[in-house]
Amino acid sequence: MRTAYRWFMRCVSGIALWAGLAQAAESPRLPLSTAGRYVVDSQGARFKLRSANWYGFHLDSQVLKGLDRQPLASMIGLYKAWGFNSVRLPFSNQMLHETRPVPDEAVAANPQFRGQNPLQIMDAVVQAFTDNGIAVILNNHSTSSEWCCNFDSNGLWHNEGAGTYSQSSEQWVQDWLMLAARYKNNKWVVGADLRNEVRTGKWRNTVIPVFPNWGKGDGNDWALAAADAGNRILAVNPDLLIIVEGINWTGTIPLLGSGERPHLQPVQGRPVNLIVPHKLVYAAHNYSFTGPNHTGDDKTSPGKTRYGQMDAQTLRDTLDREFGYVLNADQYFTAPVWVSEFGASANEGDPATRAWFSELVRYMIDKDLDFAYWPFNHEGYGLVSEDYARNLTDDWRYAELSRLIASEGAQPSLPVNRLSRLAVSDRDENLAGAGDWLPYTRKGSCPSGERIVGLSQDHRLLCSHEKPQDPSMTAAQYHVEAWQETGARPHGISDWAPGSTKFECPLNYFAVGYAQDKGKASGLLCASANRDLSTSCRTVDFSQGDQRLSGRGGDWADYSHKGQCGDQDYLAGYAHKGGKVQALLCCAL
């Protein structure tokens, strides 16, 4: 009976692995971008990230695990057999600067790597993956080369004065710029996963904690740092996806009265905006032993609930709140979400943990999420044998993972229109490429290809891109109206906002930027259109409350009066009274 069962499982495994190979055979037309909540290829076809993590370059050995056991080519064959089409490749910043060769024993099964330093070996590993049609996503896992993730000096992307290996925010960015340039000509290197599990860290290697935040504008603002790094990377290599994980933990520990796992919840209040807007992917992790207020250690989180203790509905509701909502269509924050770490032990005997794994897989299938299992490596959670010679297809996880990997991804309905929400009450979000178009003010301008369709009284902008109505041009001319009311009325409406100061674009220009000075509206940036624009215009007055000609974007400026043009409109001007925006001049495209 036992022999018959093993024979049956080998048959099932063979069929499933054949199906995996069929999945892995999908060949995207590169580079990758995003369309709404989906990752797509250059022709707009869905490319669902079916990935696993394969680590080693971030550890003290600073080399991919398994190179001492089997030839790289045979291990990549095993990896592909699972059906993975992409790999998350963790590295440390310290490893990038290591000039000494790795020990011979670390590459014993791959003698071609003897005498090479870690970065040289990573080059060869990346090339081997991409030669086999596996898309590579580089992941900055840690600063110093060590295991992640504890209360240590690797919690933030900068750790000045850490001792063993320290870096500033600028050094962190410079490492990314080096990698962006290094792999620019390999189009199968598709993504820069900026930082792993941003969390409370040690200040200068002491027990004093330093907390990451999302939106405060200081040196520990992860949203600000990610946007800055992402934009600078895209300036070097505009083909890369920029992957931004949410905050994995902030605060101290529940035992001391604070500590939470926000993940992507703050995105709704302040999205990350990039100069190339269709390159942003968000990421989140989920493990059974942690929780929204649980560190993963019962001693520091007494009485707090783990994800693995939640019933199915509670888990789904929690995941929706933490990151699933970002997938909602036609919102100003809509983007793909990559669950870039989750995993469980092959020997797991706890029914609750097994139920969590099954429900998480069901959730990812139902939500059509991109994913990366942790890890492929041989370890407790791993998917390969100790000698890296066979895949582990005979334990309880196999059926669940096979179901996930085989799940078909939906195709986006093209074209997918795009929205961005900028906030310039406390900082610049100047993405249009027009430079410092109104010095000494706070200003925001839409990314290339987008136009302003809404303004709020608390200095938030809603930008939109729709095909085929898009009026933008490749090399636009810019025009600024500021401080004093526009003298002319190029759109033929003599006084479209009586009693207010009006800024109005020239004929055949449309609004792409807004500026405020000390809390008062002060300027308008206009871009030249790719064709003659209509002068059929109307006033949208929101001085007494919201006036929106479209519901797209949801409540993109909560607790503030806002005006919004129609979907087929462009913004030709706005009016303010005493510095508070009162009305929009919306004209038909």
C-alpha positions as CSV (number, residue, x, y, z in Angstrom):
1,M,0.0,0.0,0.0
2,R,2.8,2.4,1.0
3,T,4.7,1.5,-2.3
4,A,1.6,2.2,-4.4
5,Y,1.1,5.5,-2.6
6,R,4.8,6.5,-3.4
7,W,4.3,5.5,-7.0
8,F,1.1,7.6,-7.2
9,M,2.8,10.6,-5.7
10,R,5.7,10.4,-8.1
11,C,3.2,10.4,-11.0
12,V,1.4,13.4,-9.6
13,S,4.6,15.2,-8.9
14,G,5.8,14.5,-12.4
15,I,2.6,15.9,-13.9
16,A,2.7,19.0,-11.7
17,L,6.4,19.6,-12.4
18,W,5.7,19.3,-16.1
19,A,2.9,21.9,-15.6
20,G,5.4,24.0,-13.8
21,L,7.8,23.9,-16.7
22,A,5.0,25.1,-19.0
23,Q,4.4,28.0,-16.7
24,A,8.1,28.9,-16.6
25,A,8.2,28.8,-20.4
26,E,6.3,32.0,-20.7
27,S,8.6,34.5,-22.3
28,P,7.7,38.2,-21.7
29,R,8.6,40.9,-24.1
30,L,10.8,43.0,-22.0
31,P,11.0,45.4,-20.3
32,L,8.3,45.0,-17.7
33,S,6.0,47.8,-16.5
34,T,2.7,48.1,-14.7
35,A,-0.8,48.6,-15.9
36,G,-3.0,49.4,-12.9
37,R,-2.6,46.5,-10.4
38,Y,-0.8,44.2,-12.9
39,V,2.8,43.7,-14.0
40,V,2.9,43.6,-17.8
41,D,5.4,43.2,-20.6
42,S,6.1,45.7,-23.2
43,Q,3.1,44.7,-25.3
44,G,0.7,44.9,-22.3
45,A,0.4,41.2,-21.6
46,R,0.3,40.1,-18.0
47,F,3.5,38.7,-16.5
48,K,2.6,37.4,-13.1
49,L,5.7,37.2,-10.8
50,R,5.8,33.6,-9.8
51,S,9.0,33.7,-7.7
52,A,11.0,32.2,-4.9
53,N,13.8,33.7,-2.8
54,W,17.3,32.1,-3.3
55,Y,19.6,33.6,-0.7
56,G,23.2,33.6,0.3
57,F,24.7,36.8,-1.0
58,H,23.5,38.7,2.1
59,L,25.0,36.2,4.6
60,D,28.5,36.2,6.1
61,S,29.5,33.7,3.4
62,Q,28.5,36.3,0.8
63,V,27.8,33.7,-1.9
64,L,24.7,31.9,-3.2
65,K,23.8,28.8,-1.2
66,G,24.2,25.5,-3.0
67,L,27.2,26.3,-5.0
68,D,29.2,24.0,-2.8
69,R,26.8,21.1,-3.5
70,Q,25.8,21.1,-7.2
71,P,26.6,22.8,-10.4
72,L,24.7,26.0,-10.8
73,A,23.1,24.9,-14.1
74,S,21.6,21.8,-12.5
75,M,20.2,23.8,-9.6
76,I,18.6,26.3,-11.9
77,G,17.0,23.4,-13.7
78,L,15.4,22.3,-10.4
79,Y,14.3,25.9,-9.7
80,K,12.6,26.1,-13.1
81,A,10.9,22.7,-12.6
82,W,8.8,24.3,-9.8
83,G,7.3,26.7,-12.4
84,F,9.0,29.8,-11.1
85,N,9.5,32.5,-13.8
86,S,11.4,34.9,-11.6
87,V,13.8,35.0,-8.7
88,R,14.2,37.3,-5.7
89,L,18.0,37.5,-5.2
90,P,18.9,39.0,-1.8
91,F,22.3,40.8,-1.3
92,S,24.0,42.9,1.4
93,N,25.6,46.2,0.8
94,Q,28.8,44.9,2.5
95,M,29.0,42.1,0.0
96,L,29.0,44.5,-2.9
97,H,32.2,46.0,-1.6
98,E,34.0,42.8,-0.7
99,T,37.2,42.4,-2.8
100,R,38.5,39.2,-1.3
101,P,37.7,35.9,-3.1
102,V,35.1,33.6,-1.5
103,P,36.5,30.5,0.1
104,D,37.0,27.6,-2.3
105,E,34.8,25.4,-0.2
106,A,31.8,27.7,-0.7
107,V,31.9,27.0,-4.4
108,A,33.3,23.5,-4.3
109,A,30.8,22.2,-6.9
110,N,31.4,25.2,-9.2
111,P,35.2,25.5,-9.6
112,Q,34.8,28.2,-12.3
113,F,34.1,30.6,-9.4
114,R,37.3,29.9,-7.5
115,G,39.3,33.1,-6.9
116,Q,36.3,35.4,-7.6
117,N,34.9,37.9,-5.2
118,P,31.2,37.9,-4.3
119,L,30.1,40.5,-6.8
120,Q,31.8,38.7,-9.6
121,I,30.0,35.5,-8.7
122,M,26.7,37.4,-8.4
123,D,27.3,38.6,-12.0
124,A,27.7,35.0,-13.2
125,V,24.6,33.9,-11.2
126,V,22.5,36.6,-12.6
127,Q,23.6,35.8,-16.1
128,A,22.9,32.1,-15.6
129,F,19.3,32.8,-14.4
130,T,18.6,35.2,-17.2
131,D,20.1,32.9,-19.8
132,N,17.5,30.4,-18.6
133,G,14.6,32.8,-19.0
134,I,14.3,33.6,-15.3
135,A,13.7,37.2,-14.6
136,V,15.9,38.5,-11.8
137,I,14.8,40.9,-9.0
138,L,17.7,42.2,-6.9
139,N,16.8,42.6,-3.3
140,N,18.8,44.8,-0.8
141,H,18.3,42.5,2.1
142,S,20.7,44.0,4.7
143,T,23.5,46.4,5.1
144,S,26.0,44.2,6.8
145,S,26.4,40.5,5.8
146,E,24.3,38.6,8.3
147,W,21.0,36.8,8.8
148,C,17.9,39.0,8.9
149,C,15.8,40.1,10.8
150,N,16.3,41.0,14.4
151,F,16.6,44.2,16.5
152,D,19.9,45.1,14.9
153,S,21.7,47.7,12.8
154,N,20.1,46.5,9.6
155,G,16.6,47.7,10.4
156,L,16.8,50.9,8.3
157,W,18.5,51.5,5.0
158,H,21.1,53.7,6.7
159,N,23.0,52.9,9.9
160,E,25.7,55.6,10.4
161,G,28.1,54.6,13.2
162,A,27.0,51.0,13.3
163,G,30.5,49.6,13.8
164,T,30.8,46.4,11.7
165,Y,29.6,47.9,8.5
166,S,27.8,51.2,8.3
167,Q,26.4,53.4,5.5
168,S,24.5,56.6,5.0
169,S,21.4,57.0,2.9
170,E,23.5,58.4,0.1
171,Q,25.8,55.4,0.1
172,W,22.8,53.1,0.0
173,V,21.5,55.0,-3.1
174,Q,25.0,54.9,-4.7
175,D,25.1,51.1,-4.4
176,W,21.7,50.9,-6.2
177,L,22.9,53.3,-8.9
178,M,26.0,51.1,-9.4
179,L,23.8,48.0,-9.8
180,A,21.3,49.7,-12.1
181,A,24.1,50.7,-14.4
182,R,25.9,47.3,-14.1
183,Y,22.9,45.3,-15.3
184,K,21.4,47.8,-17.6
185,N,22.1,45.9,-20.7
186,N,20.6,42.6,-19.3
187,K,16.9,43.2,-19.8
188,W,16.0,40.1,-17.8
189,V,17.2,41.9,-14.7
190,V,13.7,43.4,-14.3
191,G,13.5,44.9,-10.8
192,A,15.1,46.7,-7.9
193,D,13.6,45.6,-4.6
194,L,14.9,48.6,-2.6
195,R,15.0,47.2,0.9
196,N,13.9,44.2,2.9
197,E,11.7,44.5,6.0
198,V,12.3,48.1,7.0
199,R,11.8,48.1,10.7
200,T,13.0,49.5,14.1
201,G,16.7,49.4,14.2
202,K,19.6,50.1,16.6
203,W,20.9,53.7,16.7
204,R,24.7,53.6,16.2
205,N,24.8,50.0,17.3
206,T,23.4,50.8,20.8
207,V,20.2,49.6,22.4
208,I,18.6,52.9,21.6
209,P,15.9,52.3,19.0
210,V,15.4,54.3,15.8
211,F,12.0,54.1,14.2
212,P,11.2,54.2,10.5
213,N,8.1,56.2,9.4
214,W,6.1,56.9,6.3
215,G,5.6,60.5,5.5
216,K,7.2,62.6,8.2
217,G,9.8,64.0,5.9
218,D,12.8,63.3,8.1
219,G,15.8,61.1,7.5
220,N,13.9,58.0,8.6
221,D,11.0,58.6,6.2
222,W,10.9,55.4,4.2
223,A,8.4,56.6,1.7
224,L,10.5,59.7,1.0
225,A,13.8,57.6,0.8
226,A,12.2,55.0,-1.5
227,A,10.8,57.7,-3.9
228,D,14.2,59.5,-4.0
229,A,16.1,56.2,-4.6
230,G,13.6,55.0,-7.1
231,N,13.7,58.1,-9.2
232,R,17.5,58.2,-9.2
233,I,17.6,54.6,-10.2
234,L,15.1,55.2,-13.1
235,A,17.3,58.0,-14.3
236,V,20.1,55.5,-14.8
237,N,18.0,52.5,-15.9
238,P,14.4,53.4,-16.8
239,D,13.5,49.8,-17.6
240,L,13.6,48.6,-14.0
241,L,10.6,48.0,-11.8
242,I,11.0,49.8,-8.5
243,I,9.7,47.6,-5.7
244,V,8.9,49.3,-2.4
245,E,8.0,47.1,0.6
246,G,5.9,48.6,3.4
247,I,7.2,49.2,6.9
248,N,7.5,45.8,8.5
249,W,7.7,47.0,12.1
250,T,7.9,50.4,13.9
251,G,7.8,51.3,17.6
252,T,9.5,49.2,20.3
253,I,7.8,46.0,21.4
254,P,4.3,45.4,22.8
255,L,5.8,44.4,26.2
256,L,7.0,48.0,26.5
257,G,3.7,49.5,25.2
258,S,4.3,50.1,21.5
259,G,5.0,48.3,18.2
260,E,3.0,47.6,15.1
261,R,3.4,46.1,11.6
262,P,1.9,48.7,9.2
263,H,2.9,47.0,6.0
264,L,1.3,49.1,3.2
265,Q,-1.5,50.8,5.2
266,P,0.2,54.2,5.1
267,V,0.2,54.1,1.2
268,Q,-3.4,55.4,1.2
269,G,-2.3,58.5,3.0
270,R,0.9,59.1,1.0
271,P,1.6,57.0,-2.1
272,V,5.0,56.7,-3.5
273,N,5.3,58.7,-6.8
274,L,7.9,58.1,-9.4
275,I,9.1,60.0,-12.4
276,V,8.2,57.0,-14.5
277,P,4.8,56.2,-12.9
278,H,4.2,52.8,-14.5
279,K,7.2,51.2,-12.8
280,L,6.1,51.0,-9.2
281,V,5.3,47.7,-7.4
282,Y,4.6,47.5,-3.7
283,A,5.6,44.4,-1.6
284,A,4.6,42.8,1.7
285,H,5.5,39.7,3.7
286,N,3.4,37.3,5.8
287,Y,4.4,34.6,8.2
288,S,2.3,32.6,10.6
289,F,4.5,33.3,13.6
290,T,4.2,37.1,13.4
291,G,1.1,39.4,13.6
292,P,-0.1,42.9,13.3
293,N,1.2,43.6,16.8
294,H,3.2,40.5,17.3
295,T,7.0,40.6,16.8
296,G,7.2,36.8,16.3
297,D,8.3,36.3,19.9
298,D,5.6,35.6,22.6
299,K,7.9,37.0,25.3
300,T,7.9,40.4,23.8
301,S,4.3,40.3,22.5
302,P,2.3,38.8,25.3
303,G,-1.4,38.5,24.5
304,K,-1.0,39.6,20.9
305,T,-2.4,37.6,18.0
306,R,-0.3,35.9,15.3
307,Y,-1.4,35.6,11.7
308,G,-1.3,31.8,12.2
309,Q,-3.9,32.1,15.0
310,M,-6.5,33.9,13.0
311,D,-9.6,32.3,11.5
312,A,-9.9,32.4,7.8
313,Q,-12.2,35.5,7.6
314,T,-10.1,37.5,10.2
315,L,-6.9,36.7,8.2
316,R,-8.5,37.8,4.9
317,D,-9.8,41.0,6.5
318,T,-6.4,41.7,8.0
319,L,-4.5,41.2,4.8
320,D,-7.0,43.4,2.9
321,R,-6.3,46.1,5.4
322,E,-2.6,45.7,5.4
323,F,-2.0,45.5,1.7
324,G,-4.8,43.9,-0.4
325,Y,-6.7,47.2,-0.8
326,V,-3.8,48.6,-2.9
327,L,-5.1,46.3,-5.7
328,N,-8.4,48.1,-5.9
329,A,-8.9,49.4,-9.4
330,D,-9.0,53.0,-10.5
331,Q,-7.7,54.5,-7.2
332,Y,-4.9,57.1,-6.9
333,F,-2.8,54.4,-5.1
334,T,-3.6,51.4,-7.3
335,A,-0.5,49.3,-8.0
336,P,0.7,45.7,-8.1
337,V,1.5,44.0,-4.8
338,W,4.1,41.3,-4.6
339,V,4.0,39.1,-1.6
340,S,7.7,38.7,-1.7
341,E,8.1,36.5,1.4
342,F,5.9,33.7,2.9
343,G,6.8,30.2,3.8
344,A,6.3,27.2,6.2
345,S,8.3,24.3,7.4
346,A,8.2,20.9,5.6
347,N,7.9,19.3,9.0
348,E,5.2,21.6,10.3
349,G,2.8,19.6,12.5
350,D,0.7,22.4,13.9
351,P,-2.8,22.3,12.4
352,A,-3.3,26.0,12.8
353,T,-0.1,26.9,10.9
354,R,-1.0,24.5,8.1
355,A,-4.5,26.1,8.0
356,W,-2.9,29.6,7.8
357,F,-0.7,28.5,4.9
358,S,-3.6,27.0,3.0
359,E,-5.7,30.1,3.6
360,L,-2.9,32.5,2.6
361,V,-2.5,30.5,-0.7
362,R,-6.2,30.7,-1.2
363,Y,-6.1,34.5,-0.6
364,M,-3.2,35.0,-3.0
365,I,-5.0,33.0,-5.7
366,D,-8.3,34.8,-5.2
367,K,-6.6,38.2,-5.3
368,D,-4.4,37.1,-8.2
369,L,-1.3,38.3,-6.3
370,D,2.3,38.2,-7.5
371,F,4.4,36.1,-5.0
372,A,7.8,34.9,-4.0
373,Y,8.1,31.9,-1.7
374,W,10.8,31.9,1.1
375,P,13.0,30.2,0.2
376,F,14.1,27.8,-2.5
377,N,17.3,27.0,-0.4
378,H,17.8,23.9,1.6
379,E,16.6,24.8,5.1
380,G,13.5,24.2,7.3
381,Y,11.2,26.2,5.0
382,G,13.2,25.2,1.8
383,L,12.1,23.5,-1.3
384,V,15.2,21.5,-2.2
385,S,17.0,18.6,-0.6
386,E,20.2,19.0,1.5
387,D,22.4,18.1,-1.4
388,Y,20.5,20.4,-3.8
389,A,19.9,17.4,-6.1
390,R,16.1,17.1,-5.9
391,N,13.0,19.2,-5.3
392,L,10.9,18.4,-2.2
393,T,7.6,17.3,-3.7
394,D,6.6,14.8,-1.1
395,D,5.6,17.0,1.9
396,W,2.3,18.6,2.9
397,R,3.2,22.0,1.2
398,Y,3.5,20.6,-2.3
399,A,-0.2,20.5,-3.1
400,E,-0.7,24.1,-1.9
401,L,2.3,25.5,-3.7
402,S,1.5,23.6,-6.9
403,R,-2.0,25.1,-6.8
404,L,-0.6,28.6,-6.3
405,I,2.1,28.4,-9.0
406,A,-0.4,26.9,-11.5
407,S,-3.0,29.6,-10.9
408,E,-3.6,31.6,-14.0
409,G,-3.2,35.4,-13.8
410,A,-5.9,37.6,-15.3
411,Q,-5.0,39.7,-18.3
412,P,-5.5,43.5,-17.9
413,S,-8.2,45.1,-20.0
414,L,-6.2,47.6,-22.1
415,P,-5.7,50.5,-22.1
416,V,-5.5,50.9,-18.3
417,N,-5.8,54.5,-17.3
418,R,-3.5,55.8,-14.6
419,L,-4.0,58.1,-11.6
420,S,-1.4,59.7,-9.3
421,R,-2.1,61.8,-6.1
422,L,0.6,64.3,-5.1
423,A,0.7,66.3,-1.8
424,V,2.7,69.5,-1.6
425,S,1.7,70.9,1.8
426,D,5.1,70.0,3.3
427,R,7.4,69.0,0.5
428,D,8.0,69.1,-3.3
429,E,6.7,66.3,-5.5
430,N,8.0,67.7,-8.7
431,L,7.9,64.9,-11.3
432,A,7.3,66.6,-14.7
433,G,10.9,67.3,-15.6
434,A,10.4,71.1,-15.6
435,G,13.1,71.8,-13.0
436,D,12.5,74.3,-10.2
437,W,9.8,76.1,-12.1
438,L,8.8,78.4,-9.2
439,P,11.7,78.8,-6.8
440,Y,11.1,79.2,-3.0
441,T,7.7,77.5,-3.1
442,R,6.3,74.0,-2.4
443,K,5.4,72.5,-5.8
444,G,4.1,69.4,-7.3
445,S,4.0,68.4,-11.0
446,C,2.5,65.3,-12.6
447,P,4.7,62.5,-14.0
448,S,5.4,62.4,-17.7
449,G,2.2,61.6,-19.6
450,E,-0.2,62.8,-16.9
451,R,-2.2,66.0,-16.4
452,I,-3.9,67.6,-13.4
453,V,-7.6,66.8,-13.2
454,G,-8.2,67.8,-9.6
455,L,-7.1,70.2,-6.8
456,S,-7.9,70.3,-3.2
457,Q,-7.8,73.2,-0.7
458,D,-5.1,71.5,1.3
459,H,-2.7,71.4,-1.6
460,R,-3.2,67.9,-3.0
461,L,-3.3,67.2,-6.8
462,L,-4.9,64.4,-8.7
463,C,-3.1,63.6,-11.9
464,S,-4.5,61.4,-14.7
465,H,-3.4,59.6,-17.9
466,E,-6.0,58.3,-20.4
467,K,-5.5,56.9,-23.8
468,P,-6.2,57.8,-26.5
469,Q,-7.1,61.3,-25.3
470,D,-3.7,61.9,-23.7
471,P,-2.6,65.4,-24.9
472,S,1.0,65.2,-23.7
473,M,4.0,65.3,-26.0
474,T,7.5,63.9,-25.7
475,A,9.4,67.2,-25.6
476,A,6.9,69.6,-24.0
477,Q,7.3,73.3,-23.7
478,Y,6.4,74.7,-20.2
479,H,4.8,77.9,-19.2
480,V,4.3,79.3,-15.6
481,E,1.5,81.5,-14.3
482,A,2.3,82.7,-10.8
483,W,1.6,85.4,-8.2
484,Q,-0.4,87.8,-10.3
485,E,-3.7,87.0,-12.1
486,T,-3.3,86.0,-15.7
487,G,-4.0,89.0,-17.8
488,A,-5.5,87.4,-20.9
489,R,-8.4,85.0,-21.1
490,P,-7.2,82.6,-23.9
491,H,-10.1,80.2,-23.5
492,G,-12.7,82.9,-24.2
493,I,-14.5,83.0,-20.8
494,S,-14.2,86.6,-19.5
495,D,-14.6,86.0,-15.8
496,W,-15.0,82.3,-15.0
497,A,-14.5,82.8,-11.2
498,P,-15.7,86.2,-10.1
499,G,-13.9,87.7,-7.1
500,S,-11.0,85.2,-7.3
501,T,-7.5,85.4,-8.6
502,K,-7.2,83.3,-11.7
503,F,-4.3,81.5,-13.2
504,E,-4.9,80.3,-16.8
505,C,-2.8,78.3,-19.2
506,P,-2.1,79.6,-22.7
507,L,-4.1,78.2,-25.6
508,N,-3.2,74.6,-26.4
509,Y,-1.5,74.1,-23.0
510,F,-2.8,72.1,-20.1
511,A,-2.1,72.1,-16.4
512,V,0.6,69.7,-15.0
513,G,1.8,71.5,-11.9
514,Y,0.7,73.5,-8.8
515,A,2.6,75.5,-6.3
516,Q,1.9,76.9,-2.9
517,D,3.8,79.4,-0.7
518,K,3.3,79.4,3.1
519,G,0.0,77.6,2.7
520,K,-1.3,79.8,-0.1
521,A,-1.9,78.9,-3.8
522,S,0.8,80.7,-5.8
523,G,1.4,79.2,-9.2
524,L,0.4,77.0,-12.1
525,L,2.7,75.0,-14.5
526,C,1.3,74.4,-18.0
527,A,2.7,72.0,-20.7
528,S,2.2,72.3,-24.4
529,A,-0.2,69.8,-26.0
530,N,0.4,67.5,-28.9
531,R,-2.6,69.0,-30.8
532,D,-5.0,71.9,-30.8
533,L,-7.2,71.7,-27.7
534,S,-10.8,72.6,-27.4
535,T,-11.9,75.9,-25.7
536,S,-15.3,74.4,-24.7
537,C,-14.8,75.0,-20.9
538,R,-16.8,75.1,-17.7
539,T,-16.2,76.3,-14.2
540,V,-16.1,73.8,-11.3
541,D,-16.7,75.8,-8.1
542,F,-15.9,73.9,-4.9
543,S,-15.6,76.9,-2.5
544,Q,-18.5,75.5,-0.4
545,G,-17.8,71.8,-0.7
546,D,-16.7,69.0,-3.1
547,Q,-17.6,69.4,-6.7
548,R,-16.4,66.4,-8.7
549,L,-17.3,65.7,-12.3
550,S,-15.8,62.2,-12.0
551,G,-15.6,59.7,-9.2
552,R,-12.3,58.3,-10.4
553,G,-9.6,58.1,-7.7
554,G,-11.9,57.7,-4.8
555,D,-11.6,60.2,-1.9
556,W,-8.2,61.4,-2.9
557,A,-8.2,64.4,-0.6
558,D,-10.1,63.4,2.6
559,Y,-11.2,66.1,5.0
560,S,-10.6,68.8,2.4
561,H,-12.8,70.5,-0.2
562,K,-11.8,69.5,-3.7
563,G,-12.7,70.0,-7.3
564,Q,-12.3,67.5,-10.1
565,C,-12.7,67.8,-13.9
566,G,-14.5,65.2,-16.0
567,D,-12.6,62.2,-17.4
568,Q,-12.6,63.7,-20.9
569,D,-11.4,67.1,-19.7
570,Y,-8.1,68.9,-19.2
571,L,-7.5,71.5,-16.5
572,A,-6.9,74.9,-18.1
573,G,-6.7,77.0,-15.0
574,Y,-7.6,77.4,-11.3
575,A,-8.8,80.3,-9.2
576,H,-8.0,81.1,-5.6
577,K,-9.2,83.6,-3.0
578,G,-6.7,84.6,-0.3
579,G,-4.6,81.7,-1.3
580,K,-7.3,79.1,-1.0
581,V,-8.3,77.3,-4.2
582,Q,-11.9,77.9,-5.1
583,A,-12.6,76.8,-8.7
584,L,-11.2,74.9,-11.7
585,L,-11.5,75.8,-15.3
586,C,-12.1,72.4,-17.0
587,C,-12.1,72.2,-20.8
588,A,-13.1,69.3,-23.1
589,L,-10.2,67.3,-24.6
